[in-house]
Short mmCIF file of C-alpha atoms (C1' of nucleotides) in Angstrom, two decimals:
data_model
loop_
_atom_site.label_atom_id
_atom_site.label_comp_id
_atom_site.label_asym_id
_atom_site.label_seq_id
_atom_site.Cartn_x
_atom_site.Cartn_y
_atom_site.Cartn_z
CA UNK M 796 -24.38 6.02 10.97
CA UNK M 797 -27.87 4.84 11.78
CA UNK M 798 -29.19 6.27 8.56
CA UNK M 799 -26.53 4.53 6.54
CA UNK M 800 -27.13 1.22 8.24
CA UNK M 801 -30.86 1.24 7.71
CA UNK M 802 -30.26 2.20 4.13
CA UNK M 803 -28.14 -0.85 3.52
CA UNK M 804 -24.37 -1.06 3.40
CA UNK M 805 -24.24 -2.39 -0.13
CA UNK M 806 -25.22 1.05 -1.34
CA UNK M 807 -21.64 2.07 -0.80
CA UNK M 808 -20.51 1.29 -4.27
CA UNK M 809 -17.28 2.65 -5.53
CA UNK M 810 -17.01 4.50 -8.77
CA UNK M 811 -14.49 2.37 -10.57
CA UNK M 812 -14.36 -0.82 -8.58
CA UNK M 813 -15.86 -4.09 -9.67
CA UNK M 814 -18.94 -3.19 -7.80
CA UNK M 815 -22.61 -3.28 -8.47
CA UNK M 816 -25.30 -0.87 -9.35
CA UNK M 817 -27.10 0.64 -6.44
CA UNK M 818 -30.33 -1.25 -6.37
CA UNK M 819 -29.22 -3.84 -3.87
CA UNK M 820 -29.84 -1.53 -1.00
CA UNK M 821 -32.50 -3.36 0.90
CA UNK M 822 -31.88 -3.68 4.56
CA UNK M 823 -31.85 -7.13 6.14
CA UNK M 824 -35.40 -6.48 7.27
CA UNK M 825 -36.56 -5.41 3.84
CA UNK M 826 -34.98 -8.45 2.24
CA UNK M 827 -37.37 -10.62 4.16
CA UNK M 828 -35.55 -11.94 7.18
CA UNK M 829 -35.16 -10.31 10.54
CA UNK M 830 -32.73 -13.05 11.46
CA UNK M 831 -29.99 -11.74 9.20
CA UNK M 832 -26.78 -11.47 11.11
CA UNK M 833 -25.59 -8.01 11.97
CA UNK M 834 -22.11 -9.23 12.80
CA UNK M 835 -21.25 -11.43 9.84
CA UNK M 836 -19.76 -9.77 6.77
CA UNK M 837 -18.87 -11.02 3.32
CA UNK M 838 -15.81 -9.47 1.76
CA UNK M 839 -15.58 -9.61 -2.02
CA UNK M 840 -12.94 -8.75 -4.62
CA UNK M 841 -10.01 -9.64 -2.41
CA UNK M 842 -6.59 -9.75 -4.08
CA UNK M 843 -5.72 -13.25 -5.25
CA UNK M 844 -2.70 -13.55 -2.97
CA UNK M 845 -4.38 -12.31 0.20
CA UNK M 846 -4.35 -14.89 2.97
CA UNK M 847 -6.84 -15.56 5.72
CA UNK M 848 -4.40 -14.16 8.24
CA UNK M 849 -4.11 -10.96 6.25
CA UNK M 850 -7.86 -10.73 6.03
CA UNK M 851 -8.11 -11.19 9.78
CA UNK M 852 -5.40 -8.65 10.40
CA UNK M 853 -7.06 -6.06 8.20
CA UNK M 854 -10.52 -6.47 9.71
CA UNK M 855 -9.16 -7.06 13.19
CA UNK M 856 -7.96 -3.46 13.18
CA UNK M 857 -11.64 -2.48 13.49
CA UNK M 858 -12.64 -4.64 16.42
CA UNK M 859 -12.69 -8.08 17.95
CA UNK M 860 -13.34 -10.83 15.42
CA UNK M 861 -15.34 -13.90 16.39
CA UNK M 862 -14.31 -15.82 13.28
CA UNK M 863 -12.78 -15.20 9.90
CA UNK M 864 -12.59 -17.36 6.81
CA UNK M 865 -11.04 -16.91 3.41
CA UNK M 866 -12.84 -19.15 0.94
CA UNK M 867 -10.51 -21.31 -1.11
CA UNK M 868 -10.91 -23.76 -3.96
CA UNK M 869 -11.29 -27.19 -2.42
CA UNK M 870 -8.89 -28.80 -4.88
CA UNK M 871 -6.24 -26.23 -5.66
CA UNK M 872 -6.37 -24.27 -2.43
CA UNK M 873 -6.39 -21.05 -4.42
CA UNK M 874 -8.28 -18.16 -2.93
CA UNK M 875 -11.66 -17.64 -4.53
CA UNK M 876 -11.33 -13.95 -3.83
CA UNK M 877 -13.86 -13.63 -1.08
CA UNK M 878 -14.22 -14.36 2.57
CA UNK M 879 -16.24 -13.90 5.71
CA UNK M 880 -15.57 -11.88 8.81
CA UNK M 881 -17.80 -12.32 11.83
CA UNK M 882 -17.40 -9.71 14.53
CA UNK M 883 -18.30 -10.05 18.18
CA UNK M 884 -19.98 -6.65 18.19
CA UNK M 885 -22.47 -5.57 15.50
CA UNK M 886 -21.14 -2.04 15.89
CA UNK M 887 -17.76 -3.19 14.65
CA UNK M 888 -19.35 -4.88 11.65
CA UNK M 889 -21.05 -1.63 10.80
CA UNK M 890 -17.81 0.25 11.30
CA UNK M 891 -15.97 -2.20 9.05
CA UNK M 892 -18.47 -1.60 6.27
CA UNK M 893 -18.18 2.13 6.65
CA UNK M 894 -14.38 2.21 6.74
CA UNK M 895 -13.22 -0.74 4.64
CA UNK M 896 -15.81 -1.02 1.88
CA UNK M 897 -14.22 0.38 -1.24
CA UNK M 898 -10.68 0.06 0.13
CA UNK M 899 -8.18 -0.38 -2.66
CA UNK M 900 -5.86 -3.34 -2.18
CA UNK M 901 -3.39 -3.88 -4.98
CA UNK M 902 -5.46 -3.99 -8.15
CA UNK M 903 -8.74 -4.65 -6.38
CA UNK M 904 -11.37 -2.53 -4.72
CA UNK M 905 -12.81 -4.66 -1.97
CA UNK M 906 -16.49 -4.77 -1.22
CA UNK M 907 -17.67 -5.22 2.34
CA UNK M 908 -21.30 -5.99 3.04
CA UNK M 909 -23.49 -8.01 5.35
CA UNK M 910 -23.52 -11.69 4.53
CA UNK M 911 -26.88 -13.16 3.70
CA UNK M 912 -27.80 -16.26 5.72
CA UNK M 913 -26.20 -19.23 4.04
CA UNK M 914 -28.76 -21.20 2.11
CA UNK M 915 -28.97 -23.48 -0.89
CA UNK M 916 -31.51 -21.12 -2.42
CA UNK M 917 -28.97 -18.36 -2.94
CA UNK M 918 -26.39 -20.57 -4.62
CA UNK M 919 -25.95 -20.88 -8.38
CA UNK M 920 -27.91 -17.71 -8.97
CA UNK M 921 -25.34 -16.15 -11.30
CA UNK M 922 -26.19 -15.61 -14.95
CA UNK M 923 -23.99 -15.09 -17.99
CA UNK M 924 -25.52 -12.81 -20.58
CA UNK M 925 -24.20 -12.36 -24.11
CA UNK M 926 -25.30 -10.65 -27.29
CA UNK M 927 -26.10 -7.44 -25.46
CA UNK M 928 -26.32 -4.26 -27.51
CA UNK M 929 -22.98 -2.49 -27.18
CA UNK M 930 -24.82 0.63 -26.15
CA UNK M 931 -26.57 -1.00 -23.20
CA UNK M 932 -25.46 0.36 -19.86
CA UNK M 933 -25.17 -1.53 -16.58
CA UNK M 934 -28.20 0.37 -15.34
CA UNK M 935 -30.24 -0.66 -18.36
CA UNK M 936 -29.10 -4.25 -17.95
CA UNK M 937 -30.30 -4.21 -14.36
CA UNK M 938 -33.58 -2.63 -15.35
CA UNK M 939 -34.12 -5.44 -17.81
CA UNK M 940 -33.43 -8.18 -15.27
CA UNK M 941 -34.83 -6.62 -12.11
CA UNK M 942 -38.38 -7.66 -13.03
CA UNK M 943 -37.35 -11.22 -12.15
CA UNK M 944 -35.95 -10.63 -8.71
CA UNK M 945 -33.45 -8.88 -6.50
CA UNK M 946 -30.10 -8.32 -8.18
CA UNK M 947 -27.04 -8.74 -5.97
CA UNK M 948 -24.42 -7.76 -8.52
CA UNK M 949 -24.24 -6.92 -12.16
CA UNK M 950 -21.42 -6.30 -14.57
CA UNK M 951 -20.86 -5.54 -18.21
CA UNK M 952 -17.46 -6.53 -19.53
CA UNK M 953 -15.66 -3.84 -21.44
CA UNK M 954 -12.66 -3.71 -23.72
CA UNK M 955 -9.71 -2.87 -21.53
CA UNK M 956 -8.31 -0.40 -24.02
CA UNK M 957 -11.33 1.36 -25.45
CA UNK M 958 -13.72 0.90 -22.55
CA UNK M 959 -16.41 -0.12 -25.02
CA UNK M 960 -18.87 -2.82 -23.98
CA UNK M 961 -18.04 -6.30 -25.20
CA UNK M 962 -21.72 -7.15 -25.21
CA UNK M 963 -21.39 -9.70 -22.43
CA UNK M 964 -22.13 -9.44 -18.76
CA UNK M 965 -23.16 -11.10 -15.53
CA UNK M 966 -26.19 -10.82 -13.32
CA UNK M 967 -26.28 -12.36 -9.88
CA UNK M 968 -29.72 -12.72 -8.35
CA UNK M 969 -30.50 -13.13 -4.69
CA UNK M 970 -32.05 -16.52 -5.30
CA UNK M 971 -31.59 -19.24 -7.88
CA UNK M 972 -35.31 -19.37 -8.67
CA UNK M 973 -35.15 -15.75 -9.72
CA UNK M 974 -32.28 -16.56 -12.08
CA UNK M 975 -34.26 -19.46 -13.52
CA UNK M 976 -37.22 -17.19 -14.20
CA UNK M 977 -34.95 -14.63 -15.86
CA UNK M 978 -33.59 -17.29 -18.22
CA UNK M 979 -37.13 -18.35 -19.12
CA UNK M 980 -38.19 -14.77 -19.69
CA UNK M 981 -35.14 -13.25 -21.36
CA UNK M 982 -33.10 -15.93 -23.13
CA UNK M 983 -33.39 -15.53 -26.91
CA UNK M 984 -35.42 -12.38 -26.45
CA UNK M 985 -34.63 -8.97 -27.89
CA UNK M 986 -34.25 -6.25 -25.28
CA UNK M 987 -36.32 -3.14 -26.00
CA UNK M 988 -34.85 -1.41 -29.02
CA UNK M 989 -32.33 -4.15 -29.75
CA UNK M 990 -31.99 -5.78 -33.15
CA UNK M 991 -30.56 -9.09 -31.94
CA UNK M 992 -31.71 -11.49 -29.23
CA UNK M 993 -29.58 -12.01 -26.14
CA UNK M 994 -28.40 -15.28 -24.64
CA UNK M 995 -29.04 -15.80 -20.94
CA UNK M 996 -27.71 -18.85 -19.14
CA UNK M 997 -26.19 -19.90 -15.85
CA UNK M 998 -22.61 -18.76 -15.47
CA UNK M 999 -19.83 -21.28 -15.12
CA UNK M 1000 -18.64 -22.14 -11.67
CA UNK M 1001 -15.06 -21.33 -10.72
CA UNK M 1002 -14.43 -25.00 -9.97
CA UNK M 1003 -14.92 -25.81 -13.63
CA UNK M 1004 -11.81 -23.92 -14.63
CA UNK M 1005 -9.49 -25.76 -16.97
CA UNK M 1006 -6.20 -27.06 -15.66
CA UNK M 1007 -4.48 -24.65 -18.01
CA UNK M 1008 -6.26 -21.70 -16.47
CA UNK M 1009 -5.32 -22.98 -13.05
CA UNK M 1010 -1.69 -23.27 -14.03
CA UNK M 1011 -1.54 -19.75 -15.38
CA UNK M 1012 -3.13 -18.56 -12.18
CA UNK M 1013 -0.68 -20.47 -10.03
CA UNK M 1014 2.28 -18.96 -11.84
CA UNK M 1015 0.97 -15.43 -12.01
CA UNK M 1016 3.91 -13.40 -10.82
CA UNK M 1017 3.17 -10.96 -8.02
CA UNK M 1018 6.19 -9.01 -9.23
CA UNK M 1019 4.21 -7.31 -11.94
CA UNK M 1020 2.15 -5.36 -9.48
CA UNK M 1021 2.13 -1.70 -10.31
CA UNK M 1022 4.12 0.27 -7.79
CA UNK M 1023 1.18 1.72 -5.96
CA UNK M 1024 -0.20 5.22 -5.96
CA UNK M 1025 3.22 6.70 -5.40
CA UNK M 1026 5.02 5.86 -8.60
CA UNK M 1027 6.73 9.22 -8.67
CA UNK M 1028 8.70 8.10 -5.64
CA UNK M 1029 9.84 4.89 -7.23
CA UNK M 1030 13.44 3.91 -7.49
CA UNK M 1031 15.50 5.73 -10.08
CA UNK M 1032 15.55 4.13 -13.49
CA UNK M 1033 18.51 1.83 -13.78
CA UNK M 1034 18.10 0.55 -10.26
CA UNK M 1035 18.34 -3.22 -10.07
CA UNK M 1036 15.17 -5.09 -10.82
CA UNK M 1037 14.07 -7.94 -8.65
CA UNK M 1038 13.94 -11.45 -9.92
CA UNK M 1039 10.46 -12.94 -10.12
CA UNK M 1040 12.04 -16.22 -9.07
CA UNK M 1041 12.75 -14.86 -5.64
CA UNK M 1042 9.22 -13.82 -4.80
CA UNK M 1043 7.16 -16.71 -5.99
CA UNK M 1044 5.60 -17.01 -2.58
CA UNK M 1045 7.37 -20.21 -1.68
CA UNK M 1046 10.76 -18.79 -0.82
CA UNK M 1047 11.47 -19.97 2.67
CA UNK M 1048 12.51 -17.29 5.09
CA UNK M 1049 12.18 -19.37 8.22
CA UNK M 1050 15.09 -19.09 10.57
CA UNK M 1051 16.72 -16.20 8.79
CA UNK M 1052 18.06 -13.76 11.32
CA UNK M 1053 18.35 -10.37 9.72
CA UNK M 1054 17.29 -6.99 11.05
CA UNK M 1055 13.79 -6.29 9.90
CA UNK M 1056 12.85 -9.91 9.58
CA UNK M 1057 10.54 -10.94 12.38
CA UNK M 1058 9.95 -14.60 11.57
CA UNK M 1059 6.49 -14.02 10.19
CA UNK M 1060 7.67 -11.47 7.66
CA UNK M 1061 9.67 -8.31 7.17
CA UNK M 1062 8.99 -5.59 9.69
CA UNK M 1063 9.10 -2.07 8.30
CA UNK M 1064 9.48 1.05 10.42
CA UNK M 1065 7.43 4.04 9.30
CA UNK M 1066 8.31 7.36 10.90
CA UNK M 1067 6.72 10.82 10.87
CA UNK M 1068 3.08 9.81 10.76
CA UNK M 1069 0.55 12.46 11.76
CA UNK M 1070 -1.11 12.31 15.22
CA UNK M 1071 -4.40 11.26 13.67
CA UNK M 1072 -2.88 8.58 11.43
CA UNK M 1073 -4.60 5.22 11.62
CA UNK M 1074 -4.05 1.68 10.38
CA UNK M 1075 -5.97 2.22 7.17
CA UNK M 1076 -3.39 4.64 5.81
CA UNK M 1077 -0.68 2.01 6.28
CA UNK M 1078 -2.76 -0.63 4.51
CA UNK M 1079 -3.39 1.77 1.67
CA UNK M 1080 0.23 2.79 1.31
CA UNK M 1081 1.83 -0.63 1.55
CA UNK M 1082 -0.87 -2.94 0.20
CA UNK M 1083 -0.14 -2.09 -3.43
CA UNK M 1084 3.41 -3.36 -3.08
CA UNK M 1085 2.49 -6.89 -2.08
CA UNK M 1086 1.47 -9.14 0.77
CA UNK M 1087 1.01 -7.12 3.95
CA UNK M 1088 0.27 -9.26 6.98
CA UNK M 1089 0.08 -6.66 9.69
CA UNK M 1090 0.08 -2.95 10.30
CA UNK M 1091 0.29 -1.05 13.56
CA UNK M 1092 0.13 2.58 14.48
CA UNK M 1093 1.84 3.29 17.79
CA UNK M 1094 -0.38 5.49 19.94
CA UNK M 1095 -0.02 7.34 23.20
CA UNK M 1096 -1.82 5.43 25.91
CA UNK M 1097 -3.59 8.49 27.32
CA UNK M 1098 -4.38 10.58 24.27
CA UNK M 1099 -4.78 7.70 21.80
CA UNK M 1100 -2.97 9.88 19.28
CA UNK M 1101 -0.32 8.41 17.02
CA UNK M 1102 3.15 8.91 18.49
CA UNK M 1103 4.49 9.59 15.02
CA UNK M 1104 5.44 6.11 13.94
CA UNK M 1105 4.15 2.70 13.10
CA UNK M 1106 5.10 -0.70 11.74
CA UNK M 1107 4.16 -2.72 8.70
CA UNK M 1108 4.90 -6.42 8.22
CA UNK M 1109 5.29 -7.70 4.69
CA UNK M 1110 5.69 -11.36 3.76
CA UNK M 1111 8.14 -11.08 0.89
CA UNK M 1112 11.50 -9.40 1.11
CA UNK M 1113 11.47 -8.11 -2.44
CA UNK M 1114 8.09 -6.51 -2.09
CA UNK M 1115 9.10 -4.95 1.22
CA UNK M 1116 12.27 -3.61 -0.39
CA UNK M 1117 10.33 -2.03 -3.25
CA UNK M 1118 7.84 -0.55 -0.79
CA UNK M 1119 10.64 0.98 1.26
CA UNK M 1120 12.44 2.31 -1.80
CA UNK M 1121 9.21 3.81 -3.04
CA UNK M 1122 7.76 5.17 0.18
CA UNK M 1123 10.84 6.45 1.97
CA UNK M 1124 10.76 10.20 1.53
CA UNK M 1125 7.16 10.10 0.45
CA UNK M 1126 5.23 13.22 1.33
CA UNK M 1127 2.05 12.38 3.22
CA UNK M 1128 0.12 15.59 3.72
CA UNK M 1129 2.69 18.05 5.02
CA UNK M 1130 5.01 15.38 6.35
CA UNK M 1131 7.91 13.55 4.75
CA UNK M 1132 7.93 9.91 5.79
CA UNK M 1133 10.98 7.92 6.72
CA UNK M 1134 10.57 4.26 5.84
CA UNK M 1135 13.10 1.53 6.50
CA UNK M 1136 13.45 -2.01 7.70
CA UNK M 1137 12.99 -2.09 11.44
CA UNK M 1138 16.24 -2.37 13.36
CA UNK M 1139 16.74 -4.28 16.59
CA UNK M 1140 18.14 -1.41 18.65
CA UNK M 1141 14.82 -0.55 20.31
CA UNK M 1142 14.48 -3.76 22.28
CA UNK M 1143 17.83 -5.44 22.72
CA UNK M 1144 17.59 -8.67 24.64
"C1'" DT N 918 -18.71 -14.33 -26.01
"C1'" DA N 919 -16.38 -15.60 -19.26
"C1'" DA N 920 -15.57 -12.71 -14.22
"C1'" DT N 921 -16.13 -14.61 -9.71
"C1'" DA N 922 -20.62 -13.53 -3.79
"C1'" DT N 923 -22.48 -17.78 0.74
"C1'" DT N 924 -18.40 -20.59 4.67
#
DNA sequence: TAATATT
């Protein structure tokens, strides 16, 4: 634990997530400020539909949260895909990095790292690079740019089908001045061995998105989500499909009184969990099916071992129904899970 | 030639 912390949490890159190369591993001390917070985390690559409450619920399963904020577009209110979680205890922040960094949520692999102190100097430090040799790797790209400063993230865009580089990428520096120097030094220059010069300029800001792009984003249907890691358990072919109209996120469920519906969402009962099961397994199993607002593993007060069951709250009925259809009967280790909407029989008024 | 990381 101590070793990993001093080595920098951002070294925990995942293999296929939208993560960075591993040169951003400086500790807060090494990066020049001993005042860096050890409780405040930045969470990147959040699913588009994840809410602040869901973020808080996920990270609250680690420890007490002092504050939590999902960053949204000022105009459209759309999530910008990242947020901040500030813990009360630095130990919990460290634990969150160790347990939640790299967690797969829907189509995303989230990244959890310490937040740098907010400052104007770290803003607008993102570069768009085009004309790269198709053979250039992310590592080589970073090597080229690292002479100008500390790289926070890098990415080379690839063809989704072939996996071949599209010759364009992004480099985010720690500070804007570093990005400015990189433009001066590398724009219109040929990388070593390349036959064509590259273009290096500041990347567009998300706020500059066209209204058309915003519209397509607003109407992106959450129904197209792949059915999670457990597709073999999915409903038999021929089973009724769910209408995208019904799960557009604005369907009002307030006041509906149906078993399983708890006012804030649809409560799902998960039975036959192992004694050492924890909340993360529930997030991982149900997250791919849609908006999960809460998970809970029921534990014995004395032993702190799971009593064999837990609950998951999902916002949308259709997504909950698909999750149940897919996960009921799912084999987790050597156990076969029973998954259903929660009934009211356990606590009759 | 364009995905999102500083409240």
